Amino acid sequence: MTLPDFLIAGVPKAGTTALHAALAGHPDLFLPSVKEPKFFLSDGPPPIVGGPGDVQTYQEHVWRRADYEKLFAPALPGTLKGEATPFYLYDLASHDRIKDLVPDVKLIILLRDPVDRAHSNWTHLWVAGLEEEADFLTACRAEQSRRANHWADFWHYIGLGLYGRQLQHLYQRFSREQVLLLRYRDLKDSPAQTLDRVCSFLGVRTGVLTSIPRENVNRHYVEDNAVNRVLRGLLRTGGEFGHHFPVPLRLAARGPVLTLLHRKRGNRPVTTPDERAALLPYFAEDIALLQDVTGEDYDDWLSLDRHAKAR
């Protein structure tokens, strides 16, 4: 049986891709080239409906156990095997699936200021041409209707940031010794020390990894103008390369449209003080719960100053 010894289980837009890339360079660890196999997110085939781009993403799910185990088959004897699917923390049902199949697994959780995380999430989908709302707060307020229409978890800008209730549920199934909590800011500001914490937690050599590979940050600036609205419509709906074409063809056709959408470069937008003030009430109660559950201090996340330290 070839199953993972550890999981990078959360959260989206908090450095999981960078951590996956860094750990893949450790000789005592093995991580498959397929990031986010999403195996524990379902008991069978993934959904067949969703929001813009969701169906194509569902096609990438590794949901058959035999296929999932094949991901780890190339691991050298003696190496620890792991994978990164940052939605495992958010999907409460996945906690039970993980517990049932790999009860002794170690879980690595990266947390990020929930307002900043939500904004980065919205920016990701906006730059990809999938988010139709040019206003961040409007997109956040659309969450309930999107849930009702079965859009995928990545559209849950607020829900994904309610870490307190998620960790409370996780700790009811796994011992705290099996869970390592990290902060996104620690990974960025103190990579060597943070990577040593991860390696020590996993029980492999420390001092081997000293830096985080540069994340794939998209620096394209996407304006909300008439031309871009047409391009974004094509990306969201499939346009002339619609669903009657095979998925690989549709994905290939996205490239030229994205190139046009990304024809300008510039700084990505940042969270404004007004946006932060509007969203903090959604998270305040859960941040208090998070502090009770973990015993750690997250008061800096309640600050209206986005330059507050230790985010």
Coordinates of C-alpha atoms in Angstrom, one line a residue:
M1 CA 0.0 0.0 0.0
T2 CA 1.6 3.3 -1.2
L3 CA -0.1 6.1 0.7
P4 CA 1.2 9.5 2.0
D5 CA 2.9 9.9 5.3
F6 CA 2.1 13.6 5.4
L7 CA -0.3 16.1 3.8
I8 CA 0.0 19.8 3.2
A9 CA -3.7 20.2 4.0
G10 CA -4.4 24.0 4.0
V11 CA -5.0 26.7 3.1
P12 CA -5.4 28.0 -0.5
K13 CA -3.4 31.2 -1.3
A14 CA -1.2 30.7 1.8
G15 CA 2.1 29.4 0.3
T16 CA 1.2 25.7 -0.1
T17 CA 2.6 25.7 -3.7
A18 CA 5.8 27.2 -2.5
L19 CA 6.1 24.8 0.4
H20 CA 5.4 21.8 -1.9
A21 CA 8.2 23.0 -4.2
A22 CA 10.6 23.4 -1.4
L23 CA 10.0 20.1 0.2
A24 CA 10.3 18.3 -3.1
G25 CA 14.0 19.2 -3.0
H26 CA 14.7 17.3 0.2
P27 CA 16.4 14.0 -0.4
D28 CA 14.4 12.3 2.4
L29 CA 11.0 13.4 1.1
F30 CA 9.0 12.5 -2.0
L31 CA 6.2 14.7 -3.4
P32 CA 4.6 13.8 -6.7
S33 CA 4.7 16.2 -9.6
V34 CA 0.9 16.4 -9.5
K35 CA 0.1 19.1 -7.0
E36 CA -3.4 19.1 -5.5
P37 CA -4.6 15.6 -6.4
K38 CA -7.7 16.3 -4.2
F39 CA -8.1 12.5 -3.5
F40 CA -9.8 13.0 -0.1
L41 CA -12.3 15.5 -1.3
S42 CA -14.8 12.9 -2.5
D43 CA -15.8 9.3 -2.0
G44 CA -16.0 8.8 -5.8
P45 CA -16.1 10.9 -9.0
P46 CA -15.9 14.6 -8.5
P47 CA -19.0 16.8 -9.3
I48 CA -19.9 17.5 -12.9
V49 CA -21.4 21.0 -12.4
G50 CA -19.9 24.1 -10.9
G51 CA -18.9 27.7 -11.5
P52 CA -16.7 29.1 -14.3
G53 CA -13.8 26.7 -14.9
D54 CA -14.8 24.3 -12.2
V55 CA -15.7 21.4 -14.5
Q56 CA -12.3 21.6 -16.1
T57 CA -10.7 21.5 -12.7
Y58 CA -12.8 18.6 -11.6
Q59 CA -11.3 16.7 -14.6
E60 CA -8.0 16.9 -12.8
H61 CA -9.1 15.2 -9.6
V62 CA -7.2 12.0 -8.8
W63 CA -10.2 10.2 -7.2
R64 CA -9.5 6.5 -7.9
R65 CA -7.4 5.0 -5.1
A66 CA -5.2 3.0 -7.6
D67 CA -4.4 6.2 -9.4
Y68 CA -3.7 8.0 -6.2
E69 CA -1.3 5.3 -5.0
K70 CA 0.5 5.4 -8.4
L71 CA 1.5 9.0 -7.6
F72 CA 3.7 7.7 -4.8
A73 CA 5.0 4.6 -6.5
P74 CA 8.3 6.3 -7.7
A75 CA 9.3 7.2 -4.1
L76 CA 12.6 5.7 -3.1
P77 CA 12.6 3.2 -0.2
G78 CA 12.9 5.0 3.1
T79 CA 11.7 8.3 1.9
L80 CA 8.6 10.0 3.4
K81 CA 5.8 10.5 1.0
G82 CA 3.5 13.5 0.9
E83 CA 1.2 15.7 -1.2
A84 CA -0.4 19.1 -1.1
T85 CA -4.1 19.7 -1.4
P86 CA -4.9 22.9 0.4
F87 CA -8.7 22.3 0.5
Y88 CA -8.4 19.4 2.9
L89 CA -8.7 21.6 6.0
Y90 CA -11.8 23.4 4.6
D91 CA -13.6 20.2 3.5
L92 CA -14.7 18.8 6.9
A93 CA -15.8 15.5 5.3
S94 CA -12.2 15.0 4.1
H95 CA -11.0 14.9 7.7
D96 CA -12.9 11.6 8.2
R97 CA -11.7 10.2 4.9
I98 CA -8.1 10.9 5.9
K99 CA -8.6 9.5 9.3
D100 CA -10.1 6.3 8.0
L101 CA -7.4 5.6 5.4
V102 CA -4.2 7.1 6.9
P103 CA -4.9 7.6 10.6
D104 CA -1.2 8.3 11.5
V105 CA -0.6 10.8 8.8
K106 CA 1.0 14.1 9.7
L107 CA -0.8 17.3 8.6
I108 CA 0.9 20.6 7.8
I109 CA -1.4 23.7 7.8
L110 CA -0.4 27.1 6.6
L111 CA -2.7 30.0 7.7
R112 CA -2.9 33.5 6.3
D113 CA -4.7 36.6 7.5
P114 CA -8.2 35.7 6.2
V115 CA -8.9 39.1 4.6
D116 CA -5.6 39.0 2.7
R117 CA -6.2 35.4 1.8
A118 CA -9.7 36.2 0.4
H119 CA -8.3 39.1 -1.6
S120 CA -5.5 37.0 -3.0
N121 CA -8.1 34.3 -3.9
W122 CA -10.3 36.8 -5.7
T123 CA -7.3 38.3 -7.5
H124 CA -6.2 34.8 -8.7
L125 CA -9.6 34.2 -10.3
W126 CA -9.9 37.7 -11.6
V127 CA -6.6 37.5 -13.4
A128 CA -7.5 34.0 -14.7
G129 CA -10.6 35.6 -16.3
L130 CA -13.0 33.5 -14.4
E131 CA -14.3 36.0 -11.8
E132 CA -17.0 38.2 -13.2
E133 CA -17.1 40.7 -10.3
A134 CA -14.7 43.5 -10.7
D135 CA -15.4 44.6 -7.2
F136 CA -13.8 42.5 -4.4
L137 CA -16.5 43.1 -1.8
T138 CA -19.3 42.4 -4.3
A139 CA -17.6 39.1 -5.1
C140 CA -17.4 38.2 -1.4
R141 CA -21.1 39.0 -0.9
A142 CA -22.0 36.7 -3.8
E143 CA -20.7 33.7 -1.9
Q144 CA -24.0 32.4 -0.6
S145 CA -25.7 32.4 -4.1
R146 CA -22.6 30.8 -5.6
R147 CA -22.7 28.0 -3.0
A148 CA -26.4 27.5 -3.8
N149 CA -25.4 27.0 -7.4
H150 CA -22.7 24.5 -6.4
W151 CA -19.7 26.5 -7.3
A152 CA -16.4 24.9 -6.2
D153 CA -14.8 25.6 -2.8
F154 CA -12.2 28.0 -4.3
W155 CA -15.0 30.5 -4.8
H156 CA -15.8 30.6 -1.1
Y157 CA -13.7 33.6 -0.3
I158 CA -15.0 34.0 3.2
G159 CA -15.7 30.4 4.1
L160 CA -12.2 29.3 3.3
G161 CA -10.9 31.8 5.9
L162 CA -12.9 30.5 8.9
Y163 CA -10.0 28.5 10.3
G164 CA -11.2 28.2 13.9
R165 CA -14.2 26.0 13.1
Q166 CA -12.1 24.0 10.6
L167 CA -9.3 23.3 13.1
Q168 CA -11.7 22.6 15.9
H169 CA -13.2 19.8 13.7
L170 CA -9.7 18.5 12.7
Y171 CA -8.5 18.3 16.3
Q172 CA -11.5 16.1 17.1
R173 CA -10.1 13.5 14.8
F174 CA -6.3 13.9 15.0
S175 CA -4.0 14.5 17.9
R176 CA -2.3 17.9 18.1
E177 CA 1.1 16.1 17.8
Q178 CA 0.0 15.2 14.2
V179 CA -0.7 18.8 13.2
L180 CA 1.8 21.5 12.5
L181 CA 0.4 25.1 12.2
L182 CA 2.5 27.6 10.3
R183 CA 1.9 31.2 9.1
Y184 CA 2.2 32.3 5.6
R185 CA 4.3 35.3 6.7
D186 CA 6.8 33.0 8.5
L187 CA 7.3 31.1 5.3
K188 CA 8.0 34.3 3.4
D189 CA 10.0 36.2 6.0
S190 CA 11.9 33.3 7.7
P191 CA 12.1 30.5 5.1
A192 CA 15.1 28.6 6.5
Q193 CA 13.8 28.5 10.0
T194 CA 10.3 27.6 8.9
L195 CA 11.5 24.8 6.6
D196 CA 13.5 23.4 9.5
R197 CA 10.4 23.4 11.6
V198 CA 8.6 21.4 8.9
C199 CA 11.5 19.0 8.6
S200 CA 11.8 18.5 12.4
F201 CA 8.0 17.9 12.5
L202 CA 8.4 15.2 9.8
G203 CA 11.4 13.7 11.4
V204 CA 13.9 14.3 8.6
R205 CA 17.2 16.1 8.4
T206 CA 17.1 19.8 9.1
G207 CA 19.5 22.4 7.6
V208 CA 19.0 20.9 4.1
L209 CA 16.4 23.4 2.8
T210 CA 17.2 27.1 3.2
S211 CA 14.9 28.9 0.7
I212 CA 11.5 28.9 -0.9
P213 CA 11.4 28.6 -4.7
R214 CA 9.8 31.7 -6.2
E215 CA 6.1 31.3 -6.4
N216 CA 4.4 31.6 -9.7
V217 CA 3.0 35.1 -9.2
N218 CA 1.1 36.5 -12.1
R219 CA 2.1 40.2 -12.5
H220 CA -0.4 40.9 -15.2
Y221 CA -2.8 43.8 -14.7
V222 CA -6.3 43.1 -15.9
E223 CA -8.4 46.2 -16.3
D224 CA -12.2 46.1 -16.3
N225 CA -12.9 47.5 -19.8
A226 CA -15.1 46.5 -22.8
V227 CA -12.4 44.4 -24.6
N228 CA -11.5 42.5 -21.4
R229 CA -15.1 41.9 -20.5
V230 CA -15.5 40.1 -23.9
L231 CA -12.3 38.1 -23.3
R232 CA -13.4 37.2 -19.7
G233 CA -16.8 36.1 -21.0
L234 CA -15.1 33.7 -23.4
L235 CA -12.9 32.3 -20.6
R236 CA -15.9 31.8 -18.3
T237 CA -18.3 30.3 -20.7
G238 CA -16.0 28.6 -23.3
G239 CA -17.4 30.9 -26.0
E240 CA -17.0 29.3 -29.4
F241 CA -14.8 26.6 -27.9
G242 CA -17.7 25.5 -25.7
H243 CA -18.6 22.3 -23.9
H244 CA -19.3 20.3 -27.1
F245 CA -15.5 20.2 -27.7
P246 CA -13.3 17.8 -25.7
V247 CA -11.8 19.2 -22.5
P248 CA -8.1 19.2 -23.8
L249 CA -9.2 21.3 -26.8
R250 CA -11.1 23.8 -24.6
L251 CA -8.0 24.1 -22.4
A252 CA -5.7 24.6 -25.3
A253 CA -8.0 27.4 -26.7
R254 CA -7.8 29.2 -23.3
G255 CA -4.1 30.0 -24.0
P256 CA -4.6 32.6 -26.8
V257 CA -7.5 34.3 -24.9
L258 CA -5.4 34.5 -21.7
T259 CA -2.5 36.0 -23.7
L260 CA -4.8 38.8 -24.9
L261 CA -6.2 39.3 -21.4
H262 CA -2.7 39.5 -20.0
R263 CA -1.4 41.9 -22.6
K264 CA -0.6 44.5 -19.9
R265 CA 1.6 44.1 -16.9
G266 CA 1.5 45.9 -13.6
N267 CA 1.1 45.6 -9.9
R268 CA -1.6 43.4 -8.6
P269 CA -4.2 45.2 -6.5
V270 CA -4.0 45.1 -2.7
T271 CA -6.6 45.1 0.0
T272 CA -7.8 48.6 0.8
P273 CA -8.5 49.8 4.4
D274 CA -12.2 50.1 3.5
E275 CA -12.3 46.6 2.2
R276 CA -10.6 45.3 5.3
A277 CA -13.0 47.2 7.6
A278 CA -16.0 45.7 5.6
L279 CA -14.7 42.1 5.8
L280 CA -13.3 41.9 9.3
P281 CA -16.7 41.4 11.0
Y282 CA -17.1 38.2 9.0
F283 CA -14.0 36.8 10.6
A284 CA -13.8 38.3 14.1
E285 CA -15.7 35.6 15.9
D286 CA -13.9 32.8 14.2
I287 CA -10.5 34.4 14.9
A288 CA -11.5 34.4 18.6
L289 CA -12.4 30.7 18.2
L290 CA -9.1 30.0 16.4
Q291 CA -7.2 31.5 19.4
D292 CA -9.1 29.4 21.8
V293 CA -8.6 26.2 19.8
T294 CA -4.9 26.7 19.1
G295 CA -3.8 28.7 22.2
E296 CA -1.9 31.0 19.8
D297 CA -2.3 34.8 19.3
Y298 CA -3.9 36.0 16.1
D299 CA -4.9 39.5 17.3
D300 CA -2.9 41.1 14.5
W301 CA -5.4 39.8 12.0
L302 CA -8.0 42.0 13.7
S303 CA -6.1 45.2 12.9
L304 CA -7.3 47.6 10.3
D305 CA -3.7 48.3 9.4
R306 CA -2.8 45.9 6.6
H307 CA 0.9 46.5 7.3
A308 CA 0.5 45.0 10.8
K309 CA 3.4 42.6 11.6
A310 CA 3.3 38.9 11.8
R311 CA 0.4 38.2 9.4

